[in-house]
Short mmCIF file of C-alpha atoms in Angstrom, two decimals:
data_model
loop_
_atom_site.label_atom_id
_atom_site.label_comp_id
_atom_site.label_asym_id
_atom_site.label_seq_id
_atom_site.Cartn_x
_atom_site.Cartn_y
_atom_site.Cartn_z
CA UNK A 156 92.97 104.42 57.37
CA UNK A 157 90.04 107.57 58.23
CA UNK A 158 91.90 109.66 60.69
CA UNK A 159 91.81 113.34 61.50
CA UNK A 160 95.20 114.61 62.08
CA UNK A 161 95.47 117.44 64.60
CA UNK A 162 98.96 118.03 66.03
CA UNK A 163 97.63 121.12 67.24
CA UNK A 164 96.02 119.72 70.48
CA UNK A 165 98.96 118.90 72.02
CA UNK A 166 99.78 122.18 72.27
CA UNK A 167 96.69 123.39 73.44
CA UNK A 168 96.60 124.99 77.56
CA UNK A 169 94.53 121.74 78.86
CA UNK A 170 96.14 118.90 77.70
CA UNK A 171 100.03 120.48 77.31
CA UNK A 172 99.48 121.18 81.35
CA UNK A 173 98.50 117.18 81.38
CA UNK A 174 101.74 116.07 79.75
CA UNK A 175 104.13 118.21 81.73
CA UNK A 176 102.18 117.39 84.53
CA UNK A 177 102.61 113.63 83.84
CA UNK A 178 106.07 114.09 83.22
CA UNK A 179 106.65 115.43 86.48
CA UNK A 180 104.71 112.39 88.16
CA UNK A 181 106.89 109.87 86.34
CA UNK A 182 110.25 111.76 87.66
CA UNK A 183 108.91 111.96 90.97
CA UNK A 184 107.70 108.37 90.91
CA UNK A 185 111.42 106.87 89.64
CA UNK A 186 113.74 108.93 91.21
CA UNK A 187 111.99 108.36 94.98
CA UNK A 188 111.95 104.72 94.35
CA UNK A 189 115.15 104.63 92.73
CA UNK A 190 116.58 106.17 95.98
CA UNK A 191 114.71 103.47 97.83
CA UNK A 192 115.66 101.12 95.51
CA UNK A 193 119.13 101.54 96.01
CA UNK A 194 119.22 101.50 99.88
CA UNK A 195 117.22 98.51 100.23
CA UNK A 196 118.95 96.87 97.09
CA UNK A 197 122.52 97.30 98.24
CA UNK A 198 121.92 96.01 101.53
CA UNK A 199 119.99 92.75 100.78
CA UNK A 200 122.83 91.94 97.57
CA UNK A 201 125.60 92.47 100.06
CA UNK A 202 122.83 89.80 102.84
CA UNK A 203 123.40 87.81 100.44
CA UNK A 204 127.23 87.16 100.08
CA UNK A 205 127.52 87.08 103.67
CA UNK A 206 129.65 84.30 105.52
CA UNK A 207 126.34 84.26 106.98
CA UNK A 208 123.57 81.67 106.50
CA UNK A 209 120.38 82.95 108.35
CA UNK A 210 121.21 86.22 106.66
CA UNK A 211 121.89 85.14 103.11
CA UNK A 212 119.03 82.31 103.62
CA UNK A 213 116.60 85.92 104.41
CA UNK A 214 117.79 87.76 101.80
CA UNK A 215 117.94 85.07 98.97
CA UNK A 216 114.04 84.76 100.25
CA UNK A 217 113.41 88.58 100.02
CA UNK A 218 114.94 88.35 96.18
CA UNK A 219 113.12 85.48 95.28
CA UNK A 220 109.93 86.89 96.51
CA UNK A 221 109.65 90.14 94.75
CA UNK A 222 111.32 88.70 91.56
CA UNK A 223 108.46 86.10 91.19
CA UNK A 224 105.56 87.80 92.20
CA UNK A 225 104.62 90.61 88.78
CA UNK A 226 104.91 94.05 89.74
CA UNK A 227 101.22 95.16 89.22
CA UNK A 228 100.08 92.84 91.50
CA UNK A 229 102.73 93.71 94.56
CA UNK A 230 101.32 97.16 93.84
CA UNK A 231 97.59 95.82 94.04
CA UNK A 232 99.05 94.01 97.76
CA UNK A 233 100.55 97.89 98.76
CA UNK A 234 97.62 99.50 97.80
CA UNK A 235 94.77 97.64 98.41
CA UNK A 236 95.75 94.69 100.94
CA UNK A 237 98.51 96.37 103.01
CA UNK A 238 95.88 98.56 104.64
CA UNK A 239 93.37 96.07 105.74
CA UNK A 240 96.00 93.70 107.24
CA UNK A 241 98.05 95.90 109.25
CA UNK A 242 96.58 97.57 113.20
CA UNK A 243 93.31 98.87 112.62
CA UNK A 244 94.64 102.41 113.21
CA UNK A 245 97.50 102.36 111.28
CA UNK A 246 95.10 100.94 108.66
CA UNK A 247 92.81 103.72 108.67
CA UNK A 248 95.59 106.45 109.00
CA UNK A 249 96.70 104.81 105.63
CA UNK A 250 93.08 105.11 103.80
CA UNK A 251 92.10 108.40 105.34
CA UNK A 252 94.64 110.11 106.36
CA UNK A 253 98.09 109.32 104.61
CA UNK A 254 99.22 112.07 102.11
CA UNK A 255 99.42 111.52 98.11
CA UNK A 256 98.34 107.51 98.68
CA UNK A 257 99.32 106.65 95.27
CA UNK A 258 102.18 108.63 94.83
CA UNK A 259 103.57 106.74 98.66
CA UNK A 260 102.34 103.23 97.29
CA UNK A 261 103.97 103.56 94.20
CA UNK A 262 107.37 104.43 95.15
CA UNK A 263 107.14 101.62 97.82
CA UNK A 264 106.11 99.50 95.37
CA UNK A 265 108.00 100.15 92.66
CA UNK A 266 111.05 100.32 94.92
CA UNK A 267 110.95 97.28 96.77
CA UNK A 268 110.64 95.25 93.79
CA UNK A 269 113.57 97.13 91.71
CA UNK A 270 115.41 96.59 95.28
CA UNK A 271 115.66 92.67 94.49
CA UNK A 272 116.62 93.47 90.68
CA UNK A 273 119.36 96.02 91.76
CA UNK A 274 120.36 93.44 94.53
CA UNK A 275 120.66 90.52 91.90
CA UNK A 276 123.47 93.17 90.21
CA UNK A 277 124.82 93.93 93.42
CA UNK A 278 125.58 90.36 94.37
CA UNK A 279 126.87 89.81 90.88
CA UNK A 280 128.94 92.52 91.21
CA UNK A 281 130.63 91.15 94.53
CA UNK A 282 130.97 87.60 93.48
CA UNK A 283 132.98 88.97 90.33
CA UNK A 284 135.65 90.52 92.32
CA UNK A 285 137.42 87.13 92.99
CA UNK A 286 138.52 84.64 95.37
CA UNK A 287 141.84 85.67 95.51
CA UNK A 288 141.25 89.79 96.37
CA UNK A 289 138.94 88.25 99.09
CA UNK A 290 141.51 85.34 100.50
CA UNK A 291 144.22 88.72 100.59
CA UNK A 292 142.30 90.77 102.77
CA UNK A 293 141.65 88.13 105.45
CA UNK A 294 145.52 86.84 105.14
CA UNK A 295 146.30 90.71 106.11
CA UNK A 296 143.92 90.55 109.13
CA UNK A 297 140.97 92.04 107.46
CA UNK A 298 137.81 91.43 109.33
CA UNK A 299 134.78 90.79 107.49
CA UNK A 300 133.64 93.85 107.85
CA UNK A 301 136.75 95.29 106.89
CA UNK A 302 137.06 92.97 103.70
CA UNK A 303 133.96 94.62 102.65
CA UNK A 304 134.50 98.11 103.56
CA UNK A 305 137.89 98.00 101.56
CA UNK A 306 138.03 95.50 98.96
CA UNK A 307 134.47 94.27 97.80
CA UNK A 308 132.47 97.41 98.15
CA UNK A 309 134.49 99.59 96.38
CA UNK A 310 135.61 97.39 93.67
CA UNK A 311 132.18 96.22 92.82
CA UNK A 312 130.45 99.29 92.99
CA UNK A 313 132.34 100.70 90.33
CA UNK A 314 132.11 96.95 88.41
CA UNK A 315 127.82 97.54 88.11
CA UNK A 316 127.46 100.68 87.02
CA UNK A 317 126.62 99.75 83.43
CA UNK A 318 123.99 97.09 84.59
CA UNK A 319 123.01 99.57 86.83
CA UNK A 320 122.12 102.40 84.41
CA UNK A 321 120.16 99.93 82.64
CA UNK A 322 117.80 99.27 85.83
CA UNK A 323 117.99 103.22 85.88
CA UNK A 324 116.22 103.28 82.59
CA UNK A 325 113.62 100.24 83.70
CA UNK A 326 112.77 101.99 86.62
CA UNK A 327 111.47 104.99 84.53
CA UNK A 328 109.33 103.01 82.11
CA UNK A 329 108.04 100.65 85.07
CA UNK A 330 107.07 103.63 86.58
CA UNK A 331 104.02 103.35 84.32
CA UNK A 332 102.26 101.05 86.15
CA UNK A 333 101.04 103.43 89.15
CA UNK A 334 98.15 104.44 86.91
CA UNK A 335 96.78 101.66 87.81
CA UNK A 336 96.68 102.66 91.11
CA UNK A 337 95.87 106.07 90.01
CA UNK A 338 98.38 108.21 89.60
CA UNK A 339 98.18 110.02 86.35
CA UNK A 340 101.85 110.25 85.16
CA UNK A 341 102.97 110.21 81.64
CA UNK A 342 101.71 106.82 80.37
CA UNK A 343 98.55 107.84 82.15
CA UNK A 344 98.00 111.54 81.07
CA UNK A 345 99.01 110.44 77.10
CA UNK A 346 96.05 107.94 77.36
CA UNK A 347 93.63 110.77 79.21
CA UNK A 348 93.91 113.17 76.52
CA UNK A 349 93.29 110.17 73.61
CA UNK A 350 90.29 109.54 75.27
CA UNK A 351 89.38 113.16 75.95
CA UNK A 352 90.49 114.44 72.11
CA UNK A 353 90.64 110.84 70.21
CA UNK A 354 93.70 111.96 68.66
CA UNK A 355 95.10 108.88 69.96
CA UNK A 356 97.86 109.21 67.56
CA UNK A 357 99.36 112.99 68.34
CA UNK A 358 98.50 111.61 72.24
CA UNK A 359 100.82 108.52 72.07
CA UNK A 360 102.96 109.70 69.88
CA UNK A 361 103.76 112.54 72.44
CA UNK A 362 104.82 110.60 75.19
CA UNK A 363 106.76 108.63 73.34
CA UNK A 364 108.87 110.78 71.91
CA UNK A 365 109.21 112.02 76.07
CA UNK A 366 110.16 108.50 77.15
CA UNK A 367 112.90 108.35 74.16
CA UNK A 368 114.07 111.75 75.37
CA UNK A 369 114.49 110.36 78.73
CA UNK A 370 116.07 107.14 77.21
CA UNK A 371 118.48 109.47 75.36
CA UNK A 372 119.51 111.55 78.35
CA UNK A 373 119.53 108.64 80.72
CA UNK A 374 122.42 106.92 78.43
CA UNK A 375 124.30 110.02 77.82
CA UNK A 376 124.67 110.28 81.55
CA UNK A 377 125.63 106.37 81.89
CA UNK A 378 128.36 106.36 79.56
CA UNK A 379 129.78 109.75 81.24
CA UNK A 380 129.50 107.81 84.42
CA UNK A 381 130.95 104.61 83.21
CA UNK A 382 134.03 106.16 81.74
CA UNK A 383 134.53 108.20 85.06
CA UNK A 384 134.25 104.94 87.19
CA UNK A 385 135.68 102.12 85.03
CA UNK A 386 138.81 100.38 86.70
CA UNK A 387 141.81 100.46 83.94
CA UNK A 388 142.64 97.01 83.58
CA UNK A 389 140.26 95.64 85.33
CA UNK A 390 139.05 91.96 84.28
CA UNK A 391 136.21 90.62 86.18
CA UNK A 392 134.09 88.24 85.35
CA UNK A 393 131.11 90.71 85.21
CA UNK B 129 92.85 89.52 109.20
CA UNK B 130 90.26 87.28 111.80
CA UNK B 131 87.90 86.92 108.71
CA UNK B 132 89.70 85.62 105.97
CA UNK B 133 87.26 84.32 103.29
CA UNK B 134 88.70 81.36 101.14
CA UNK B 135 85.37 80.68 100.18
CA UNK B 136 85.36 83.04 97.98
CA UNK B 137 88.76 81.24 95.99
CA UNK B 138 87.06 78.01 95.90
CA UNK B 139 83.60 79.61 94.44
CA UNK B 140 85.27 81.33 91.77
CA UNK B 141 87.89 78.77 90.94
CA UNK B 142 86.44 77.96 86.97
CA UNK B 143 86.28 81.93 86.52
CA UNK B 144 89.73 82.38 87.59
CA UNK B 145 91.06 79.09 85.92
CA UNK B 146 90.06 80.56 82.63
CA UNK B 147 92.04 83.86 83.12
CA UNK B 148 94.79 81.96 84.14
CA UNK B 149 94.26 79.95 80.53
CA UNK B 150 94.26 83.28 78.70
CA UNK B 151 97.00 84.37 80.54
CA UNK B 152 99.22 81.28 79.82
CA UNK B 153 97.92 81.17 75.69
CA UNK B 154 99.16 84.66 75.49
CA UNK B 155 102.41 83.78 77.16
CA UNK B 156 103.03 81.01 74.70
CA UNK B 157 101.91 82.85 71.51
CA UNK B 158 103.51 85.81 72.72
CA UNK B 159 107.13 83.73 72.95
CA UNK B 160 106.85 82.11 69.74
CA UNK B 161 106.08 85.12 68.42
CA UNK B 162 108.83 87.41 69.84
CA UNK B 163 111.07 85.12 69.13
CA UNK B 164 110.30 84.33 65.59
CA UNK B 165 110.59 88.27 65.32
CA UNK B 166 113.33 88.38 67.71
CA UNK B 167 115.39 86.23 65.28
CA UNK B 168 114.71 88.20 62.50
CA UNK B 169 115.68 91.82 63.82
CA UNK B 170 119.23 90.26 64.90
CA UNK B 171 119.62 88.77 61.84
CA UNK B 172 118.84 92.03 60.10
CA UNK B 173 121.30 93.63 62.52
CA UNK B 174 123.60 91.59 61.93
CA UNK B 175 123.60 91.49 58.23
CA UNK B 176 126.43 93.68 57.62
CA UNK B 177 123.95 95.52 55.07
CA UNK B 178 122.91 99.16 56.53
CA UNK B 179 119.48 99.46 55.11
CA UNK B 180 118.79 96.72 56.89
CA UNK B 181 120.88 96.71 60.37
CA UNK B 182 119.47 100.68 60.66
CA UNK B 183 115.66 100.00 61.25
CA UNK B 184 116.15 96.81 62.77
CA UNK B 185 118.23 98.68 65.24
CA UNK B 186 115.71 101.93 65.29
CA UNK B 187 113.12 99.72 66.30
CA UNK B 188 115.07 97.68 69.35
CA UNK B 189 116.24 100.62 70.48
CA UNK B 190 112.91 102.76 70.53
CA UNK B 191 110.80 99.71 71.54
CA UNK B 192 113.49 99.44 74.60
CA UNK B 193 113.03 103.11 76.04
CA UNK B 194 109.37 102.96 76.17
CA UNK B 195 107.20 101.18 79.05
CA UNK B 196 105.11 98.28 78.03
CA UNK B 197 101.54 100.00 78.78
CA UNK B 198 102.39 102.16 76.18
CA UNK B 199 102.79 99.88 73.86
CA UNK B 200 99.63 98.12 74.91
CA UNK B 201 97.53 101.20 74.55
CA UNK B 202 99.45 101.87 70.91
CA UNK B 203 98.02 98.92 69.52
CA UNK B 204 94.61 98.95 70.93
CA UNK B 205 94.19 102.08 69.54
CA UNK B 206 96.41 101.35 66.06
CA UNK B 207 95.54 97.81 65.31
CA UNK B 208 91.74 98.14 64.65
CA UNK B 209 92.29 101.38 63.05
CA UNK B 210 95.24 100.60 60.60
CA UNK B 211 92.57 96.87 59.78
CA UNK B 212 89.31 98.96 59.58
CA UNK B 213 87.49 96.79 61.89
CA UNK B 214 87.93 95.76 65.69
CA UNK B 215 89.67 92.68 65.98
CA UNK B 216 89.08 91.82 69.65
CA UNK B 217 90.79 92.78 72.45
CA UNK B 218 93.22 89.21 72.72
CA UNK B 219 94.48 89.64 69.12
CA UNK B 220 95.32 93.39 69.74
CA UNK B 221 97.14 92.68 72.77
CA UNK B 222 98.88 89.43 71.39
CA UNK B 223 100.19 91.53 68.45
CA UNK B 224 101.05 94.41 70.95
CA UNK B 225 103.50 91.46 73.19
CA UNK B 226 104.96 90.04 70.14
CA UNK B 227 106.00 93.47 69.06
CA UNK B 228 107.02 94.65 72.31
CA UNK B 229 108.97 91.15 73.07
CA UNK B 230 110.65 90.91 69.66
CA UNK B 231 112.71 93.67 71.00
CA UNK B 232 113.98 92.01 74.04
CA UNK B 233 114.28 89.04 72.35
CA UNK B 234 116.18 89.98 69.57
CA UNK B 235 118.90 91.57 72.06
CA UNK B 236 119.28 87.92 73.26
CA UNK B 237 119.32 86.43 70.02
CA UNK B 238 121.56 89.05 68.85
CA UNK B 239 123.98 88.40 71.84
CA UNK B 240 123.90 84.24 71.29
CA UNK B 241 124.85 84.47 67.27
CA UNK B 242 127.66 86.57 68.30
CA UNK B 243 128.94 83.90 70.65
CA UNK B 244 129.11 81.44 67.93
CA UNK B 245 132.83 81.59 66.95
CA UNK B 246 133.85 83.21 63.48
CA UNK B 247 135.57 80.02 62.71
CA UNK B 248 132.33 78.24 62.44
CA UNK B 249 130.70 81.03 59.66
CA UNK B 250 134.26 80.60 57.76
CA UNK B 251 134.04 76.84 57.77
CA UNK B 252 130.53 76.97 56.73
CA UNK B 253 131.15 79.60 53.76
CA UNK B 254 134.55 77.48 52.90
CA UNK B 255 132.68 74.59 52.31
CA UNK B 256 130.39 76.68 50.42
CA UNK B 257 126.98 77.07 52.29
CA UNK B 258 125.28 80.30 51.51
CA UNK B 259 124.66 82.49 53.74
CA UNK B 260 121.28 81.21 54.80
CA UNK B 261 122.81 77.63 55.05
CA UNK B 262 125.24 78.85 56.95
CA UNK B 263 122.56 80.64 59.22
CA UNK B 264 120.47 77.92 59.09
CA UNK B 265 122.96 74.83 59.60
CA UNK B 266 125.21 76.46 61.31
CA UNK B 267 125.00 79.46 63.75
CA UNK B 268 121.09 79.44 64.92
CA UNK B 269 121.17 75.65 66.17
CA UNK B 270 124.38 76.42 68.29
CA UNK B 271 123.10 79.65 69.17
CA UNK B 272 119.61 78.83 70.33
CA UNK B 273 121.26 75.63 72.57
CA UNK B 274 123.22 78.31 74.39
CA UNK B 275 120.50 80.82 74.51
CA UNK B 276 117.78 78.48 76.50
CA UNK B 277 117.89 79.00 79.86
CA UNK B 278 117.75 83.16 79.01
CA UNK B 279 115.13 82.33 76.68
CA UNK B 280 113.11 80.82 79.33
CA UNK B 281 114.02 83.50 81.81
CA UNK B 282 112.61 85.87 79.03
CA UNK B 283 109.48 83.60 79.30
CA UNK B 284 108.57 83.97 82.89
CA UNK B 285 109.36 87.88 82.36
CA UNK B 286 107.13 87.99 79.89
CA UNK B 287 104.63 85.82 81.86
CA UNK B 288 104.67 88.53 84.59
CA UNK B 289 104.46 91.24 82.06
CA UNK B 290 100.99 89.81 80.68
CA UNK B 291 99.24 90.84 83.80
CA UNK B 292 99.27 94.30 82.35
CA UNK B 293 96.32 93.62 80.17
CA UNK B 294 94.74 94.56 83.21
CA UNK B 295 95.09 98.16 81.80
CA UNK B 296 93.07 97.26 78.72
CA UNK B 297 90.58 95.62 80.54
CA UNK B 298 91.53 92.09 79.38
CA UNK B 299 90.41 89.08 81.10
CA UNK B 300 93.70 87.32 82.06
CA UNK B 301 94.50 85.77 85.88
CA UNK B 302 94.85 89.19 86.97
CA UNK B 303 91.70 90.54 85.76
CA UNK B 304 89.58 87.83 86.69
CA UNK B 305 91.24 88.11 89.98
CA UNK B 306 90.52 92.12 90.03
CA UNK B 307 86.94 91.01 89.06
CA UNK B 308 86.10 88.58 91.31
CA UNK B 309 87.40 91.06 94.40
CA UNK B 310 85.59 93.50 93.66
CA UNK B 311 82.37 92.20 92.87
CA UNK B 312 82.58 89.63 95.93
CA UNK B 313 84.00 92.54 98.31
CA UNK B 314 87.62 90.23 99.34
CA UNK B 315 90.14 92.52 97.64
CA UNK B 316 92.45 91.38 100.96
CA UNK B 317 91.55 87.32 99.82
CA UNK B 318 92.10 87.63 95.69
CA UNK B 319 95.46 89.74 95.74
CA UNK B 320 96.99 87.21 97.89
CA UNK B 321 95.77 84.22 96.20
CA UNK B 322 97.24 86.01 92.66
CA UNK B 323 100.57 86.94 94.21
CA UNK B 324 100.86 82.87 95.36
CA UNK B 325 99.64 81.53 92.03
CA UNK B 326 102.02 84.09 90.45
CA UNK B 327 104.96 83.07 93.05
CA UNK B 328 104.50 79.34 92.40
CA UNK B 329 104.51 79.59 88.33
CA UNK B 330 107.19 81.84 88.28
CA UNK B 331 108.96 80.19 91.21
CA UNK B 332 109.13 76.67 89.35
CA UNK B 333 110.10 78.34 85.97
CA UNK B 334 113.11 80.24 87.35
CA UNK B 335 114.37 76.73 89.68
CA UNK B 336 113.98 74.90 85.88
CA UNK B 337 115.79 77.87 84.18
CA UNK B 338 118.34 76.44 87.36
CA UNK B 339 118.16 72.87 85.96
CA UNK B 340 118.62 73.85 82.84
CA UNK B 341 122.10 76.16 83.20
CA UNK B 342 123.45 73.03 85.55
CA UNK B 343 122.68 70.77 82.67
CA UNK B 344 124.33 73.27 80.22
CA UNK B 345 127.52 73.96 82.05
CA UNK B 346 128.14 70.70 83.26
#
């Protein structure tokens, strides 16, 4: 192996300024969509235990959609085909005028398609509480609504937190894939300065040591938060 | 939306159709691999020997934390170096899925060999199979039996995942796809024809995976 160590670089104004700057795209990118991914995620799991066929039927369809089609190409559809099939002037408003395109696209992207993974969980989580919680809440006059508000919801939210965490930590390192719309986050930046330096090995080497870090501190946080919101005595089929 | 172009499908439909074969070859190499590997690492893990569980472990766990592209780039930049000579883009991004895959599939593995009751590994030892017999004979055949409709689910993930040889430039599906648009001008035409030829592989893998789990619980 002929290879020119130089650790040094990494350190150097240019490319450190790269990395943090990368780092801070990545956060950005996974913590926007993760919000997004939530919202959209919690509502279409709960469509789809719903006593409600047309509802279920559109949300099954959502899940199955996004789950089947790979990420980098629903990103491709945001970025590229999006535009060009929606009103002309909303189209061009997009292109021209729309601020940070990639950074928008990507958290769309990236958190619609995490939406039908943290849906999946969701449901899972729901359908684990049991028939018999479920058949209790209607025999005390519980409305639907009611059976969720009380019973499900709050049960099952605190039932998916470990899954949860680990779509937490996917999120981050599917966050990647926006440079190949082109934003330069981490993934992006480490590559930049290998091609700029060709100390591909210091270059790689730094952001993954960053990813582990997040990694680290991302399961620290998930056990804290699964020991604050496990049920005592709780067995569910989850 | 008034000038939709399927012309442009039909033209390039050998072009494409030999992505898509690159795309499925690395799928399947990619699965025997990983698993292969995959089998390994849990075994190593689950040795009960520390030299061995700790790097199996190390190496799940830091494969885990860090995004596939990554990896990808790792290995087109390691592989040729640590050999001395390029090998080609396809065998530099088949070793870079195996490696990356082992991980995920080890987890799996890992998770299928502990379902296998303790009874069975006593039995085996008390009628005095060693411990690869018992391995062997014993624990993987059960274990893999359970483990097939996740393995296949693991499959179409990994299916998915080997559009991102786009990054390296790659010709799979997606890149022949991102070729052809952009050379022929239909970006619009192309993206939607890969997300359906995507949707309809992936569809019919994860409604077999279905079959499969009926056929295994029933």
């Amino acid at each position: 192996m002929d290879y020119n160590w130089n650790w040094g670089v990494l350190f150097e104004e240019q490319y450190l300024s790269w990395l943090i700057s990368g780092v801070g795209w990545t956060f950005s990118v996974a913590l926007s969509a993760w919000v997004l991914a939530l919202l959209v995620g919690v509502l279409i799991g709960v469509g789809r235990t719903l006593p409600n066929r047309p509802i279920a039927f559109l949300c099954t369809t959502y899940v199955e959609i996004f789950r089947n089609v790979p990420l980098l190409v629903q990103l491709f559809l945001w970025y590229f085909v999006v535009p060009e099939i929606v009103p002309q002037d909303m189209g061009r408003w997009m292109k021209r005028d729309m601020p940070n395109p990639e950074f928008v696209t990507a958290v769309i992207g990236l958190g619609l398609y995490t939406a039908s993974r943290v849906a999946e969980q969701v449901r899972a989580g729901i359908n684990a509480v049991g028939k018999g919680l479920v058949a209790a809440s209607y025999a005390n006059g519980f409305s639907t609504a009611q059976t969720y508000r009380y019973v499900l919801l709050p049960i099952s939210f605190r039932l998916i937190v470990p899954p949860m965490t680990s779509e937490f930590l996917t999120i981050f390192k599917n966050s990647s894939l926006a440079l190949t719309i082109g934003l330069l986050e981490l993934t992006a930046q480490s590559q930049q300065i290998a091609e700029y330096t060709f100390q591909g090995f210091e270059a790689y080497t730094a952001a993954t040591i960053i990813y582990v870090v997040i990694a680290l501190m991302a399961t620290v946080i998930a056990q804290m938060l699964e020991k604050y919101t496990q049920i005592p005595g709780f067995v569910g089929k989850a | 939306m008034g000038d939709f172009d399927f012309s442009v499908i039909a033209d390039n439909l050998p072009f494409l159709w030999q992505g898509l074969q690159l795309s499925l070859w690395l799928t399947l190499l990619a699965i025997i691999g990983g698993i292969v590997l995959g089998t390994l690492l849990a075994l190593m893990r689950l040795s009960g020997l520390w030299w061995l569980a700790l790097p199996a472990a190390g190496y799940v766990n830091l494969i885990r934390s860090v995004p596939l592209i990554l990896v990808i780039f790792w290995f087109y930049f390691l592989v040729p170096l640590a050999l001395g000579r390029p090998i080609g883009g396809f065998y530099s991004a088949l070793i870079a899925f195996v490696m990356f895959e082992a991980a995920y599939y080890s987890e799996i593995i890992r998770a299928g060999i502990q379902s296998i009751r303790q009874g069975q590994v006593h039995a085996a030892q008390a009628v005095g199979l060693s411990y690869w017999q018992t391995q062997r004979y014993v624990v993987l055949p059960q274990a893999f039996r359970n483990m097939i409709p996740i393995l296949v689910t693991q499959g179409i993930i990994l299916f998915q995942d080997t559009s991102l040889v786009f990054v390296v430039s790659l010709r799979d599906f997606m890149t022949a796809s991102s070729i052809v648009a952009r050379t022929e001008g239909r970006l619009v035409e192309m993206y939607i024809f890969a997300a359906l030829v995507y949707f309809v592989i992936c569809f019919a893998g994860s409604l077999f995976v279905r079959r499969l789990k009926k056929a295994s619980t029933a």
